[in-house]
Amino acid sequence: MGMKGKVALGAVVGVVVIGVVSANAGNNGDGGTSGGTDKGSSASAERAAGAKKGAKDTGKAEVAEKKAAFAGDGDFQVGSDIKPGTYRTTGNSDGMCYWERAKDASGEMDSLLANDNVTGTSYVTLKATDKLFKSSDCNDWEAVGEKAQGSPAARISGDGGMFAVGADIAPGTYKSTGNTDDSCYWERTKDAGHGVESILANDNVNGTAVVRISASDAYFKTNGCKDWKKTG
């Protein structure tokens, strides 16, 4: 079963079900000419060595940072290719980004633990017991801390995907108006596992939606909705 064209287990259409499975030569100074003192040359050498060491250290840090992320296309074995933890992909459009957590590499439906088609941002927590993570047509994934840090907004895109509460979005009451055809779907979750047990509340909305996001919520997910604005 190929990755492309799959329908996410998390797709909720026309029905509200709590628990339905629905994120980068120094300046020598005086005496620094060829006729300068040994002291000047020594100081210059030390500065050059320091600069070289600094560049080397920075290079190591950049390499380490890059290793913490992985590409948005491919199959990755959890524990060897990528470590367990929470990862984020952002800037995805047209719902073409697809990912799945699996308990084995059989490719069968029974191996699926969770999956989703993503527009905007997605956060996913991979457990040590997961065996495989599949990602197709997604932007690169980056590792994030257990509790993401950031400047929480009071207004978010209604089709932005997942928002970390307290980092991407501030807790409070939000309203989205003008939704049609029950295409607006929102979800409050307690983690980024995307399992049935992750969902605290969800809804398919026609017209106006009002949601109270608690400070204890981990994430707020929104797809196909008009923009949300904090009202209280």
Short mmCIF file of N, CA and C in Angstrom, two decimals, residues 23 84-88 123-126 142-150 162-168 189-193 216-219:
data_model
loop_
_atom_site.label_atom_id
_atom_site.label_comp_id
_atom_site.label_asym_id
_atom_site.label_seq_id
_atom_site.Cartn_x
_atom_site.Cartn_y
_atom_site.Cartn_z
N ALA A 23 4.47 19.47 16.25
CA ALA A 23 5.21 20.35 14.51
C ALA A 23 4.73 21.74 16.06
N PRO A 84 13.21 8.57 19.09
CA PRO A 84 11.86 8.89 19.61
C PRO A 84 11.86 10.34 20.08
N GLY A 85 10.71 10.98 20.01
CA GLY A 85 10.60 12.38 20.41
C GLY A 85 9.53 13.08 19.61
N THR A 86 9.43 14.38 19.79
CA THR A 86 8.42 15.17 19.09
C THR A 86 9.06 15.96 17.96
N TYR A 87 8.42 15.91 16.80
CA TYR A 87 8.93 16.56 15.60
C TYR A 87 7.85 17.44 14.98
N ARG A 88 8.29 18.43 14.21
CA ARG A 88 7.37 19.39 13.61
C ARG A 88 7.74 19.63 12.15
N TYR A 123 2.60 18.50 14.32
CA TYR A 123 3.50 17.99 15.35
C TYR A 123 3.20 16.49 15.50
N VAL A 124 4.25 15.69 15.64
CA VAL A 124 4.07 14.26 15.84
C VAL A 124 5.06 13.77 16.89
N THR A 125 4.57 13.03 17.87
CA THR A 125 5.44 12.43 18.87
C THR A 125 5.63 10.95 18.53
N LEU A 126 6.88 10.57 18.32
CA LEU A 126 7.22 9.18 18.03
C LEU A 126 7.65 8.51 19.33
N GLU A 142 11.65 18.92 12.00
CA GLU A 142 12.64 19.38 12.97
C GLU A 142 12.24 18.89 14.36
N ALA A 143 13.25 18.60 15.17
CA ALA A 143 12.99 18.16 16.53
C ALA A 143 12.59 19.36 17.38
N VAL A 144 11.61 19.17 18.23
CA VAL A 144 11.18 20.23 19.16
C VAL A 144 11.14 19.66 20.57
N GLY A 145 11.24 20.55 21.53
CA GLY A 145 11.21 20.12 22.92
C GLY A 145 9.84 19.59 23.30
N GLU A 146 9.80 18.94 24.44
CA GLU A 146 8.54 18.39 24.92
C GLU A 146 7.49 19.49 25.05
N LYS A 147 7.94 20.66 25.45
CA LYS A 147 7.07 21.83 25.53
C LYS A 147 7.66 22.91 24.64
N ALA A 148 7.07 23.08 23.45
CA ALA A 148 7.60 24.05 22.49
C ALA A 148 7.59 25.46 23.06
N GLN A 149 8.59 26.24 22.66
CA GLN A 149 8.71 27.62 23.12
C GLN A 149 8.37 28.56 21.96
N GLY A 150 7.82 29.74 22.28
CA GLY A 150 7.50 30.69 21.24
C GLY A 150 6.69 31.85 21.78
N MET A 162 -1.72 22.28 13.12
CA MET A 162 -1.58 22.14 14.57
C MET A 162 -0.82 23.32 15.16
N PHE A 163 -1.30 23.77 16.30
CA PHE A 163 -0.66 24.87 17.02
C PHE A 163 -0.38 24.43 18.45
N ALA A 164 0.85 24.63 18.91
CA ALA A 164 1.21 24.29 20.28
C ALA A 164 0.65 25.36 21.22
N VAL A 165 -0.14 24.92 22.19
CA VAL A 165 -0.76 25.86 23.13
C VAL A 165 0.31 26.42 24.07
N GLY A 166 0.34 27.74 24.17
CA GLY A 166 1.34 28.40 25.00
C GLY A 166 2.57 28.80 24.23
N ALA A 167 2.74 28.26 23.01
CA ALA A 167 3.89 28.61 22.17
C ALA A 167 3.43 29.23 20.86
N ASP A 168 2.53 28.53 20.15
CA ASP A 168 2.00 29.06 18.89
C ASP A 168 0.71 29.84 19.11
N THR A 189 -6.15 18.64 21.84
CA THR A 189 -5.48 17.38 22.20
C THR A 189 -4.58 17.55 23.42
N LYS A 190 -4.31 16.42 24.04
CA LYS A 190 -3.43 16.44 25.22
C LYS A 190 -1.99 16.07 24.88
N ASP A 191 -1.75 15.63 23.62
CA ASP A 191 -0.40 15.32 23.17
C ASP A 191 -0.39 15.26 21.65
N ALA A 192 0.77 14.91 21.08
CA ALA A 192 0.89 14.84 19.62
C ALA A 192 1.01 13.40 19.14
N GLY A 193 0.39 12.50 19.87
CA GLY A 193 0.43 11.10 19.48
C GLY A 193 -0.55 10.77 18.36
N SER A 216 -3.93 23.86 29.87
CA SER A 216 -3.44 22.49 30.06
C SER A 216 -3.49 21.68 28.76
N ASP A 217 -4.14 22.22 27.70
CA ASP A 217 -4.14 21.55 26.41
C ASP A 217 -2.73 21.59 25.82
N ALA A 218 -2.38 20.57 25.07
CA ALA A 218 -1.06 20.56 24.44
C ALA A 218 -1.10 21.20 23.06
N TYR A 219 -2.13 20.86 22.28
CA TYR A 219 -2.22 21.36 20.91
C TYR A 219 -3.66 21.66 20.52
#
